mmCIF file of C-alpha atoms in Angstrom:
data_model
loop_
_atom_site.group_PDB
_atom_site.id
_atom_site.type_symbol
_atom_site.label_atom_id
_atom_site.label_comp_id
_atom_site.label_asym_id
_atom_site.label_seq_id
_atom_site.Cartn_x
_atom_site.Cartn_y
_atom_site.Cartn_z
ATOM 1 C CA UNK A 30 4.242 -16.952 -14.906
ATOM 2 C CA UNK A 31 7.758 -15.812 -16.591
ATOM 3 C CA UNK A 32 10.823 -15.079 -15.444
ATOM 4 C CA UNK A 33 13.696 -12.460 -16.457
ATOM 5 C CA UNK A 34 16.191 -14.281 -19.507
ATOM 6 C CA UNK A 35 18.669 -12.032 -18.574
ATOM 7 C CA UNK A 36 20.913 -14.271 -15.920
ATOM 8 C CA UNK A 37 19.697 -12.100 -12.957
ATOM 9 C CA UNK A 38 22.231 -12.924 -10.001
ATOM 10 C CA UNK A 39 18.957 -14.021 -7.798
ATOM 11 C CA UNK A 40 16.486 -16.549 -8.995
ATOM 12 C CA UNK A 41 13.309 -16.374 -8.194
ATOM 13 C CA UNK A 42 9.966 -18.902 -8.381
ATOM 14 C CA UNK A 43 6.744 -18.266 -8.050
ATOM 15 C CA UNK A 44 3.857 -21.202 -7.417
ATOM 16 C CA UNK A 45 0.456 -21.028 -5.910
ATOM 17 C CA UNK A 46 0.101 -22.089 -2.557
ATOM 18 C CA UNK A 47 -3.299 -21.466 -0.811
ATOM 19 C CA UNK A 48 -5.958 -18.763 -0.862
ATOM 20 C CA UNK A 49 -8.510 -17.174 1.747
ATOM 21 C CA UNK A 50 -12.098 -15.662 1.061
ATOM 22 C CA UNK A 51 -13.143 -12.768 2.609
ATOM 23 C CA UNK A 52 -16.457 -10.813 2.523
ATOM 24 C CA UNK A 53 -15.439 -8.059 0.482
ATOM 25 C CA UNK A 54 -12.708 -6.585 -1.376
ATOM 26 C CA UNK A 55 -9.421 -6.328 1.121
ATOM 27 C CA UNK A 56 -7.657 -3.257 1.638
ATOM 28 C CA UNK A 57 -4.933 -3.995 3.751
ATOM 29 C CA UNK A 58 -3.191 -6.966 5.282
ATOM 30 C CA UNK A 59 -0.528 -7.217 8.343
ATOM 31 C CA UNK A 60 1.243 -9.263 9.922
ATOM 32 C CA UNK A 61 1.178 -10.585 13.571
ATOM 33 C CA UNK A 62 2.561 -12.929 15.367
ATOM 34 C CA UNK A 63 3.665 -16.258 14.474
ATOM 35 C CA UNK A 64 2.908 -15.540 10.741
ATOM 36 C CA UNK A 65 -0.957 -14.607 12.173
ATOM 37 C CA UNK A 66 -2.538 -12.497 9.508
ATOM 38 C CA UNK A 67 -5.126 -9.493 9.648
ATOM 39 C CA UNK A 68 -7.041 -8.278 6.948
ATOM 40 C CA UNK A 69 -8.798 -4.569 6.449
ATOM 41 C CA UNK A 70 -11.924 -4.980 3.844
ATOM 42 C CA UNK A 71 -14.702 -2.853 1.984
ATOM 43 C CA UNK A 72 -17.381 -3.763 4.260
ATOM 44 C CA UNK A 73 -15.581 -2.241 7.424
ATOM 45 C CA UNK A 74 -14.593 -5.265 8.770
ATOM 46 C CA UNK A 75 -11.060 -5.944 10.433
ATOM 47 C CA UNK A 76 -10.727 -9.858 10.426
ATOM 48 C CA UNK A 77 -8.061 -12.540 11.242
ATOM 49 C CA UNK A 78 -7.179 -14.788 8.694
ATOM 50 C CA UNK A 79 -7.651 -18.670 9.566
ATOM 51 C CA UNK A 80 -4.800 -20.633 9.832
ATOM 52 C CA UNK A 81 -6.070 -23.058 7.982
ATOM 53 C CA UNK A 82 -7.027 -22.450 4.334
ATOM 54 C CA UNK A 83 -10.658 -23.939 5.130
ATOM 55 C CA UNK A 84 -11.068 -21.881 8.110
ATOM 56 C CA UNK A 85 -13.088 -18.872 7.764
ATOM 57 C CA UNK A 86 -12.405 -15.295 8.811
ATOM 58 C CA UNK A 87 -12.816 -14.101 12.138
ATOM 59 C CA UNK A 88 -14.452 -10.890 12.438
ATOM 60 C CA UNK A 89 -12.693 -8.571 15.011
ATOM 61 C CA UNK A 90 -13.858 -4.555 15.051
ATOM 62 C CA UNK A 91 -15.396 -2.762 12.144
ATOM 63 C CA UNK A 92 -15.120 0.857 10.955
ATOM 64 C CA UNK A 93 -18.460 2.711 10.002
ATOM 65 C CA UNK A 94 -17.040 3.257 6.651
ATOM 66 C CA UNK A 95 -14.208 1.189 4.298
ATOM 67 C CA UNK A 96 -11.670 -0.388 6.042
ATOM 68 C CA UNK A 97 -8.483 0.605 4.540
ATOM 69 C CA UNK A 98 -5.533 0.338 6.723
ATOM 70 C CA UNK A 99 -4.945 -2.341 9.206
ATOM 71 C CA UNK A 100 -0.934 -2.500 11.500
ATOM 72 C CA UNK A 101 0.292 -4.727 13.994
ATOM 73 C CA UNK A 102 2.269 -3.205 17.026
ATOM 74 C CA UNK A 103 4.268 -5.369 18.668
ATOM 75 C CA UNK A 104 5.242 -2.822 21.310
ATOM 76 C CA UNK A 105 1.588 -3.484 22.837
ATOM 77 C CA UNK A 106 0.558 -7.042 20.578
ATOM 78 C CA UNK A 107 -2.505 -4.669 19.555
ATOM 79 C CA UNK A 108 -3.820 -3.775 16.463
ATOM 80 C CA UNK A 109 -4.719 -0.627 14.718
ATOM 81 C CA UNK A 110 -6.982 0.320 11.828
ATOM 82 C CA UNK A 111 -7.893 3.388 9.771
ATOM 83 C CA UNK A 112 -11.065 3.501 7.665
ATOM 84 C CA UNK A 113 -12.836 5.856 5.324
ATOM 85 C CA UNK A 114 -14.710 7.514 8.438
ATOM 86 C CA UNK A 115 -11.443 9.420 9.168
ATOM 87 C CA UNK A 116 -10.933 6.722 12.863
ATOM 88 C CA UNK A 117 -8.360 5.009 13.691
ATOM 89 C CA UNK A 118 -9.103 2.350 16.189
ATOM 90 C CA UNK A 119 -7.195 0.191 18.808
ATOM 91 C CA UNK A 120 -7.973 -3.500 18.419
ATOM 92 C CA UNK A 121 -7.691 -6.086 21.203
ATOM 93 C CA UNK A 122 -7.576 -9.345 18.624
ATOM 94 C CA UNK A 123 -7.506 -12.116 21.181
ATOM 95 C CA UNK A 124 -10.746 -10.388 22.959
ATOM 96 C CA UNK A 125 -11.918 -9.057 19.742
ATOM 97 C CA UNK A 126 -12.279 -6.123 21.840
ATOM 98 C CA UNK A 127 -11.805 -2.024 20.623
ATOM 99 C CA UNK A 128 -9.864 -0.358 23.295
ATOM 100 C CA UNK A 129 -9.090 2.890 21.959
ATOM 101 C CA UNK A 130 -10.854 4.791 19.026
ATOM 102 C CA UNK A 131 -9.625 8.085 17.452
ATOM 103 C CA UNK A 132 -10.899 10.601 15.150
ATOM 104 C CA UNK A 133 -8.031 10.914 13.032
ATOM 105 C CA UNK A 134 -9.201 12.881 9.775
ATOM 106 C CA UNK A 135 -12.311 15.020 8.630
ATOM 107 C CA UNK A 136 -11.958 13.184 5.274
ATOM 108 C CA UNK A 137 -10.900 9.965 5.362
ATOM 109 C CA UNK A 138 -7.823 7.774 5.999
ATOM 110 C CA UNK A 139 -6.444 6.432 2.457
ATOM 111 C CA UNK A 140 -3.817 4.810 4.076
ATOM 112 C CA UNK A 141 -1.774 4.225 7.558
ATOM 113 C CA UNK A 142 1.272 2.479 8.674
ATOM 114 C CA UNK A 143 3.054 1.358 11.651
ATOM 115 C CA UNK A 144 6.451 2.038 12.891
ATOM 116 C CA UNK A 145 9.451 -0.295 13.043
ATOM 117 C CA UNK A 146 9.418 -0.346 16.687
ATOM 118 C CA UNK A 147 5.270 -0.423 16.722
ATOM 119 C CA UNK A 148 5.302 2.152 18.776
ATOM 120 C CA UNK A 149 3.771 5.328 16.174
ATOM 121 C CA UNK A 150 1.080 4.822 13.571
ATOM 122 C CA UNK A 151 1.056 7.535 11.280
ATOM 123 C CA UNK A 152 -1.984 7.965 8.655
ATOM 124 C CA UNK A 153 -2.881 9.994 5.109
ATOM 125 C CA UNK A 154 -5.705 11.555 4.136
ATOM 126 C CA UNK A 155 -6.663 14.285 1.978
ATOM 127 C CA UNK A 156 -9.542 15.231 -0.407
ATOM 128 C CA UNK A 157 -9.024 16.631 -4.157
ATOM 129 C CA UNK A 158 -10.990 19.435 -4.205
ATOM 130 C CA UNK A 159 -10.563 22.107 -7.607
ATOM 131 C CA UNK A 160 -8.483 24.646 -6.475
ATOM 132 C CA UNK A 161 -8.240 26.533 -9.789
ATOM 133 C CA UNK A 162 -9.042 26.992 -13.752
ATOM 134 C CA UNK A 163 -6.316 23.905 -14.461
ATOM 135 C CA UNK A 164 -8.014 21.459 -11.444
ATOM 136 C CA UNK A 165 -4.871 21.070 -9.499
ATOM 137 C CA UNK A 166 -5.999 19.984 -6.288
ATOM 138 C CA UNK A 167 -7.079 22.542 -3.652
ATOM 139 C CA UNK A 168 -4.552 23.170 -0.349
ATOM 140 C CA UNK A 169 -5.194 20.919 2.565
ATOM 141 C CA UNK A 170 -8.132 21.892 5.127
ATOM 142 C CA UNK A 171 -6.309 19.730 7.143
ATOM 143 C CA UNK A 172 -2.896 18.172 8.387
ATOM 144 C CA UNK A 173 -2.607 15.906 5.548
ATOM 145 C CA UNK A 174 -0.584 13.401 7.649
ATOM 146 C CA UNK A 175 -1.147 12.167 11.474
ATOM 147 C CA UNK A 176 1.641 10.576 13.682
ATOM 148 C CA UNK A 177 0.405 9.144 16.748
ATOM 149 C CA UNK A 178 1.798 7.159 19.946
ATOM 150 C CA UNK A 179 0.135 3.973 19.738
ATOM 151 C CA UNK A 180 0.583 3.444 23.415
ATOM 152 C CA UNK A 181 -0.831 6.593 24.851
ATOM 153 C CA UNK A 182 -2.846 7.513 21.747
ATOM 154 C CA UNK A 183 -1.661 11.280 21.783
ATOM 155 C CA UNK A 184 -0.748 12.928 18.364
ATOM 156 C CA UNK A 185 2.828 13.116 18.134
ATOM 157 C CA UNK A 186 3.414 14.428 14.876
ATOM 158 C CA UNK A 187 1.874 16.277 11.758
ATOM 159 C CA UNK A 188 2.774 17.459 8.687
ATOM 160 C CA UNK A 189 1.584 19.445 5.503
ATOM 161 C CA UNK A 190 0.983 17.926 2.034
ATOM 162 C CA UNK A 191 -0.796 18.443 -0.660
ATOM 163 C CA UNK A 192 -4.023 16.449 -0.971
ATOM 164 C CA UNK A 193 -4.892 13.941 -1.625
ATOM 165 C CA UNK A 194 -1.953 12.028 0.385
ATOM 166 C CA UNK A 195 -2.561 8.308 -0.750
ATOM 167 C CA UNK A 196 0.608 6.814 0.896
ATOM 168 C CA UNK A 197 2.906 6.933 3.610
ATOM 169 C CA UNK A 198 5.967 5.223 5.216
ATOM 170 C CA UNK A 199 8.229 4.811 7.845
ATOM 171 C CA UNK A 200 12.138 4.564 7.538
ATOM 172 C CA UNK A 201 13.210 1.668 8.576
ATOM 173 C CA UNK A 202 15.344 3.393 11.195
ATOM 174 C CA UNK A 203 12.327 4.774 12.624
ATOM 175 C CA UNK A 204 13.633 8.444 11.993
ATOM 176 C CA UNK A 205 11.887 9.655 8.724
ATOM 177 C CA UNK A 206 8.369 9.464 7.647
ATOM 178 C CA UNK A 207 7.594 9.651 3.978
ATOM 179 C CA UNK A 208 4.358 10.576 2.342
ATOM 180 C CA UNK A 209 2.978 10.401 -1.762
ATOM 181 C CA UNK A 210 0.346 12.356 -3.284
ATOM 182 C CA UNK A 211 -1.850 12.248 -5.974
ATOM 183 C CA UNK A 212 0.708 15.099 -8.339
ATOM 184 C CA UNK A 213 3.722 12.678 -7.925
ATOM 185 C CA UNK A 214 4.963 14.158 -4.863
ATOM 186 C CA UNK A 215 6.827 12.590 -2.345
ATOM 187 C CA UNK A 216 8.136 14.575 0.633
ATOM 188 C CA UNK A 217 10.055 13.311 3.448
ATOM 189 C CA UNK A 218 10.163 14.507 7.557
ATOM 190 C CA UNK A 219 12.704 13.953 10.209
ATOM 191 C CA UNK A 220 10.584 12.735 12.820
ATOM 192 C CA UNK A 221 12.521 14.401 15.558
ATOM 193 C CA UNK A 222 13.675 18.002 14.008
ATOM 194 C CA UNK A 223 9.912 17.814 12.282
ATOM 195 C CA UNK A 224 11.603 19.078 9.657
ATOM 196 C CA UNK A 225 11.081 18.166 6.030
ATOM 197 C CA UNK A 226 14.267 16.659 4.731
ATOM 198 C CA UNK A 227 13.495 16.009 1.016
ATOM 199 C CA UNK A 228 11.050 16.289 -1.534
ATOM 200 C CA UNK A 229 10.913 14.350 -4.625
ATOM 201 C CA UNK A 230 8.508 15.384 -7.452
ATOM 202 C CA UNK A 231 8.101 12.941 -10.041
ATOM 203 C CA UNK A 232 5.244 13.697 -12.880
ATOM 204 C CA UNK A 233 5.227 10.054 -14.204
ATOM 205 C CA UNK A 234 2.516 8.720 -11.948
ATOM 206 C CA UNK A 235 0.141 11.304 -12.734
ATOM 207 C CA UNK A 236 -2.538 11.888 -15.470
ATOM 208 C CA UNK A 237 -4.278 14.392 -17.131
ATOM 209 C CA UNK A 238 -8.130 12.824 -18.135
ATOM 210 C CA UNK A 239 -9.118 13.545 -21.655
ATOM 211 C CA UNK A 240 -11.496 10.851 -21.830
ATOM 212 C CA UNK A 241 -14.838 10.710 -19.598
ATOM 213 C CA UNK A 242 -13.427 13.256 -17.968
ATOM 214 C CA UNK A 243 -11.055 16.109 -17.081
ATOM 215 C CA UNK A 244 -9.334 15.524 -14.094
ATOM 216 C CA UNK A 245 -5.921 14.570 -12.703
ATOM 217 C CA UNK A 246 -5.683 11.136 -11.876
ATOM 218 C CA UNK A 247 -2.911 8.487 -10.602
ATOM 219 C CA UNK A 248 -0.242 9.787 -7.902
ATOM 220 C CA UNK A 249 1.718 7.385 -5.471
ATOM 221 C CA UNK A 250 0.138 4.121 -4.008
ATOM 222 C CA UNK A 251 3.113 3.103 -2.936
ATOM 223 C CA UNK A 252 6.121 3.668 -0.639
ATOM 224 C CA UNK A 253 8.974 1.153 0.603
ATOM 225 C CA UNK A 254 12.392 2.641 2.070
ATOM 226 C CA UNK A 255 15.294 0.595 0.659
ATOM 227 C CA UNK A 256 17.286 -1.726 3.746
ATOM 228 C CA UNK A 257 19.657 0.816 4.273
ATOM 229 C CA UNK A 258 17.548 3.593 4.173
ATOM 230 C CA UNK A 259 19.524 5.304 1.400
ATOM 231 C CA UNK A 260 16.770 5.048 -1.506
ATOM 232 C CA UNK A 261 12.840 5.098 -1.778
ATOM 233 C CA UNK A 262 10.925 3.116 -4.053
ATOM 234 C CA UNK A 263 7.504 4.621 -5.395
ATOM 235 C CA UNK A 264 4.731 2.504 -6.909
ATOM 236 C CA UNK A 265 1.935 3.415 -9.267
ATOM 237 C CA UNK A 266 0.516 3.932 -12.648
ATOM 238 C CA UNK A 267 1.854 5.347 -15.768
ATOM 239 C CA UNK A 268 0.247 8.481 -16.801
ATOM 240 C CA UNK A 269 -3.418 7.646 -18.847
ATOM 241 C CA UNK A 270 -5.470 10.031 -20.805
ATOM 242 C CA UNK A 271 -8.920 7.794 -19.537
ATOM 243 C CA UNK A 272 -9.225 8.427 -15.688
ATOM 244 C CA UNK A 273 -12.267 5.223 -15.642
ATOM 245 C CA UNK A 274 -9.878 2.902 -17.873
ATOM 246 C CA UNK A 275 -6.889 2.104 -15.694
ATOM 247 C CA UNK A 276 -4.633 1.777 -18.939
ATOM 248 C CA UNK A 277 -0.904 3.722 -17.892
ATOM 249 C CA UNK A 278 1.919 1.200 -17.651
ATOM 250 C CA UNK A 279 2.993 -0.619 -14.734
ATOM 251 C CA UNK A 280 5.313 1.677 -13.119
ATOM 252 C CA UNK A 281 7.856 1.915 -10.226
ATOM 253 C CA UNK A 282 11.112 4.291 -9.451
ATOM 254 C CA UNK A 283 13.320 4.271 -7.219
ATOM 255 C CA UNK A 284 14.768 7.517 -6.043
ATOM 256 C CA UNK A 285 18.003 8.581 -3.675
ATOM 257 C CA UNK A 286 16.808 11.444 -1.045
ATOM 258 C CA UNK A 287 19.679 11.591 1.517
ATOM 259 C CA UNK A 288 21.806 14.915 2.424
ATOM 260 C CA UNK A 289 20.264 16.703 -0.027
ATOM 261 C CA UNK A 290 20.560 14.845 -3.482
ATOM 262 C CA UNK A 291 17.707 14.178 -4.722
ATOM 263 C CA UNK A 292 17.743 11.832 -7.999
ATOM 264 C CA UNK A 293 16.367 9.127 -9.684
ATOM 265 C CA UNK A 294 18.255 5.774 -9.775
ATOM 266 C CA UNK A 295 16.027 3.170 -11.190
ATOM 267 C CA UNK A 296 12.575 2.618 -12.833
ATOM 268 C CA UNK A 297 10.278 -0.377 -14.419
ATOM 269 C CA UNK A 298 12.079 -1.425 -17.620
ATOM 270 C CA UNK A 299 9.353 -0.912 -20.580
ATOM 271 C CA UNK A 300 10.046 -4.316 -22.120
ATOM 272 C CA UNK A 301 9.426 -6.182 -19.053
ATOM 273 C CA UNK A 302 5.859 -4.157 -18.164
ATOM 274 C CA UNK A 303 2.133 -4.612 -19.161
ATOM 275 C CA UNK A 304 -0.589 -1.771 -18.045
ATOM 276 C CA UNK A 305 -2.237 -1.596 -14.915
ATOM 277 C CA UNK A 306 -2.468 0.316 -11.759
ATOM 278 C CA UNK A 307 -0.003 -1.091 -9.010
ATOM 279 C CA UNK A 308 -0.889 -0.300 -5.616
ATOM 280 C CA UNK A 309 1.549 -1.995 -3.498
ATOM 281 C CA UNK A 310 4.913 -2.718 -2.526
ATOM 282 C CA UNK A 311 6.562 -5.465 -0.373
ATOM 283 C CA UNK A 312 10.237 -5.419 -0.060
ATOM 284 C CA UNK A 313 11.412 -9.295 0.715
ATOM 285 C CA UNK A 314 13.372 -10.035 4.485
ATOM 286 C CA UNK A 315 16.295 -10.832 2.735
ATOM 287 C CA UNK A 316 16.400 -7.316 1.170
ATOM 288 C CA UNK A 317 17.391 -8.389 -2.364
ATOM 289 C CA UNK A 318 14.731 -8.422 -4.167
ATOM 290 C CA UNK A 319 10.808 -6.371 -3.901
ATOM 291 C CA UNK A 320 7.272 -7.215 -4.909
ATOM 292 C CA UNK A 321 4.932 -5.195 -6.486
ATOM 293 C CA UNK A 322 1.722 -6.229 -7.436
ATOM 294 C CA UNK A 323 -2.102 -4.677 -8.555
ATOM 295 C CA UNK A 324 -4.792 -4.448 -11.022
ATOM 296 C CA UNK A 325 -4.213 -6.109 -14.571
ATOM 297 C CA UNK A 326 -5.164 -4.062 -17.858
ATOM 298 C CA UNK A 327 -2.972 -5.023 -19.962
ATOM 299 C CA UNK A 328 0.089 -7.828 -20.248
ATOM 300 C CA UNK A 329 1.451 -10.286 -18.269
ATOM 301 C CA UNK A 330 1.273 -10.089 -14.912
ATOM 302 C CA UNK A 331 0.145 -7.920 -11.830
ATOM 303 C CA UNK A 332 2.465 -9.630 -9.194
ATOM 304 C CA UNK A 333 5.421 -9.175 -9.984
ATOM 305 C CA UNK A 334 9.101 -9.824 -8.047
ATOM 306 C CA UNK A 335 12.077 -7.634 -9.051
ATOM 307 C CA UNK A 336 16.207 -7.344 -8.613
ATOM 308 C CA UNK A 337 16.594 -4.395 -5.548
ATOM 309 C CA UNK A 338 20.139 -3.702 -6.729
ATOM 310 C CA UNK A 339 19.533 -3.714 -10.300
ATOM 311 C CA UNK A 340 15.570 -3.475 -11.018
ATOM 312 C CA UNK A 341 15.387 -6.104 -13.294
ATOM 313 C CA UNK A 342 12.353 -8.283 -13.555
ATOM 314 C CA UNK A 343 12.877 -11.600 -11.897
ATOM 315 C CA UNK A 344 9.474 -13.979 -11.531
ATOM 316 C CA UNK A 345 5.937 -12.721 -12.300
ATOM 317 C CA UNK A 346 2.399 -14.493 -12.459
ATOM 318 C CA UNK A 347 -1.390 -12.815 -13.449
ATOM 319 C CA UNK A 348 -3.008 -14.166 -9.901
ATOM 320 C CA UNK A 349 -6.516 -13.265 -11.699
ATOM 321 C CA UNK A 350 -7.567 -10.929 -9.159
ATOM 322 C CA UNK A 351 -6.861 -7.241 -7.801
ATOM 323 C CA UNK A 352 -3.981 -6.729 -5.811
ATOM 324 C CA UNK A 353 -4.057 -4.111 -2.742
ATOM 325 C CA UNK A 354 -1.441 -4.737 -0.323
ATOM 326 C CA UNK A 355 1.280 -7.510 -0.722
ATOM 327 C CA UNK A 356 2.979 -8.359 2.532
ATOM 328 C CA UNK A 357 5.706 -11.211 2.956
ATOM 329 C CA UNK A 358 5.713 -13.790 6.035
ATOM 330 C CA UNK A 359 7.942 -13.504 8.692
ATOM 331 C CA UNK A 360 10.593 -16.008 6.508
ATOM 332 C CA UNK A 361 9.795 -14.913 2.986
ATOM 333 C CA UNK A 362 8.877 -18.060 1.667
ATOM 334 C CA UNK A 363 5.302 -16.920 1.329
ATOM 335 C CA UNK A 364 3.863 -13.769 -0.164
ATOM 336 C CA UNK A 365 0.516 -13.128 1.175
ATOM 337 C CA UNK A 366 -1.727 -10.837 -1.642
ATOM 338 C CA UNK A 367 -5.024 -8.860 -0.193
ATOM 339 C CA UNK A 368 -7.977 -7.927 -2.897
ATOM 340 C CA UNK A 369 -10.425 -9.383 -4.426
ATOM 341 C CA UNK A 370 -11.877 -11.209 -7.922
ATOM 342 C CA UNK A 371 -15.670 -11.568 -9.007
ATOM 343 C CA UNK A 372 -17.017 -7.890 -7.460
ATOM 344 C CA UNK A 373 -20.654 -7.456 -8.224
ATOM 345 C CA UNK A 374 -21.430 -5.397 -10.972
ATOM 346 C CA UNK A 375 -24.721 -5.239 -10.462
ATOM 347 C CA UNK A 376 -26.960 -3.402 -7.398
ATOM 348 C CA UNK A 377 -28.527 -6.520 -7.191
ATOM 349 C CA UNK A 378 -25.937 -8.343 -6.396
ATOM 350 C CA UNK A 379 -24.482 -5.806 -3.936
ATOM 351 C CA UNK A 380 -24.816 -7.749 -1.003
ATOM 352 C CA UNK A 381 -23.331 -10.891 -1.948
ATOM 353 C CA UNK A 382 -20.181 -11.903 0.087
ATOM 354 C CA UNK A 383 -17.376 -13.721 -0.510
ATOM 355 C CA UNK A 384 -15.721 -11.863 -3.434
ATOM 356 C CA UNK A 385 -12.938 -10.372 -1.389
ATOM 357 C CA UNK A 386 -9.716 -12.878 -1.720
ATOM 358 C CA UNK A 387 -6.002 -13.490 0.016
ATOM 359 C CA UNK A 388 -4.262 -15.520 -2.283
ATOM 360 C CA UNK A 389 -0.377 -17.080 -1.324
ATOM 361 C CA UNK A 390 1.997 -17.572 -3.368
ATOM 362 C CA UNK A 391 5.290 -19.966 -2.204
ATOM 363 C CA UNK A 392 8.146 -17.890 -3.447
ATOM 364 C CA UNK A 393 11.780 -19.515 -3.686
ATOM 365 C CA UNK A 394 14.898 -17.400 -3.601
ATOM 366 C CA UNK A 395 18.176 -19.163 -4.531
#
């Protein structure tokens, strides 16, 4: 664990606090009530996290393929999944009980989120398919992104992209959805002109493969709308030449995308990153500082908490495992980090459980 030596106006710490096993690798994590947590893993499974840390996980629906998404609505205290079988289904936790189950996708879902209000869950998919003599990816065969009312279950919304779409996000105003593909694109709807207000296009997330292979690889794993809605921040990898290595740096930017300016304002400082993919973003309640967090090649760290004004590294720890989705309790004093350490390498050993992992870190902001 380090922190930034250059007098950042917020100080940050960062110390262990519990952790939670899980079947497989996890996905996704939300939030319910009273700091209740849900978990989205490889084996399908949606499960609620004990609240004890010797509790185990309680298994609650399951999706016939991965688990990847999993959002809490507190317009109808339900939740709702997405999984690699292209469904999205509505999730009675108390009862464990599926009440509602949609086919979403023909492909599958690589990731969903949930409104402000709870009241929309919108979802990505997309497949890269060749579609020419450089293997950009072929044009969607389908809406790329879903919007739909989570208490009727109609489709509300969706919109083009190009595929594959691996992230999406909701203004915090409710009023703009914002999607990020695999090329570094990030375009941006009003959700009640359907209009697309912005697009941002961004080649620093994206790779060419040279190495094992020769294919595109990287894009946007990450979204997060600034408080005010004024800036996006984008989350990913560094451009590699190996596809199967992982090496590109640790890499975010943060972008302005209102009335029609669209510019970059901030990015990962090179002295202060390692290499790794980072696949998620968590921006804190107090809306000073962000998390971003993911897979460790190289350096330091893969959790990592940063200045929102100024971008400068503030606290950061190597939690030893995988980092998919970082989500904050409902105070910030905790940051609750889905994924996984120990995955089998062997077929063997393919059915062995318990490698999938929540670890919490207590986080102090003075």
């Amino acid at each position: 664990m380090r922190a930034n030596q250059g007098g950042p106006r917020v100080k940050v710490d960062i110390s262990k606090s519990s952790s939670f096993k899980l079947p497989t690798h996890c996905l996704s994590l939300a939030r319910g009530e009273d700091n209740q947590f849900y978990a989205a893993c490889f084996d399908g499974g949606i499960y609620a996290l004990p609240q004890i840390r010797w509790g185990k996980p309680s298994k609650l629906a399951e999706h016939r393929n991965y688990a990847s998404g999993v959002n809490w609505s507190r317009a109808n205290r339900e939740l709702i999944s997405s999984g690699y079988d292209g469904h999205l289904l509505w999730i009675n936790p108390d009862k464990k009980k599926t009440t509602r189950e949609i086919k979403a996708h023909e492909f599958w879902s690589w990731q969903s989120t949930i409104s402000p209000n709870g009241k929309f869950i919108a979802s990505s998919t997309g497949q890269y398919l060749c579609g020419g003599y450089k293997y950009e990816p072929a044009q969607e065969k389908e809406p790329s992104i879903r919007v739909y009312e989570v208490l009727t279950g109609r489709e509300a919304h969706h919109f083009p992209h190009i595929p594959p779409v691996e992230s999406v996000a909701f203004s915090n105003d409710g009023k703009f959805l914002a999607a990020g593909n695999l090329m570094g694109e990030v375009r941006i709807w009003n959700l009640e002109t359907e209009k697309e207000t912005a697009r941002i296009q961004t080649g620093n997330f994206t790779g060419w493969g040279v190495i094992k292979g020769h294919y595109f690889t990287g894009g946007i794993f990450s979204l997060a709308f600034s408080p005010d809605d004024s800036e996006i921040l984008l989350a990913g990898m560094g451009s590699t030449r190996d596809p199967a290595a992982g090496n590109g740096k640790q890499l975010w930017e943060r972008w302005k995308w209102r009335d029609g300016s669209v510019e970059r304002t901030g990015s990962a400082n090179d002295s202060e990153i390692g290499q790794g993919l980072m696949e998620t973003l968590a921006i804190h309640p107090g809306g000073k500082i962000f998390a971003m967090a993911g897979r460790l090649f190289k350096g330091q760290w893969n959790t990592a908490i940063f200045d929102l004004a100024t971008g400068s590294l503030l606290a950061a720890t190597d939690t030893k495992m995988r980092v998919s989705k970082a989500v904050w309790n409902e105070d910030g004093t905790r940051l609750y980090l889905g994924g996984s350490s120990g995955q089998p390498k062997e077929m063997k050993d393919i059915e062995k459980t318990d490698w999938g992992k929540v670890k919490v870190l207590k986080v102090s902001v003075s």
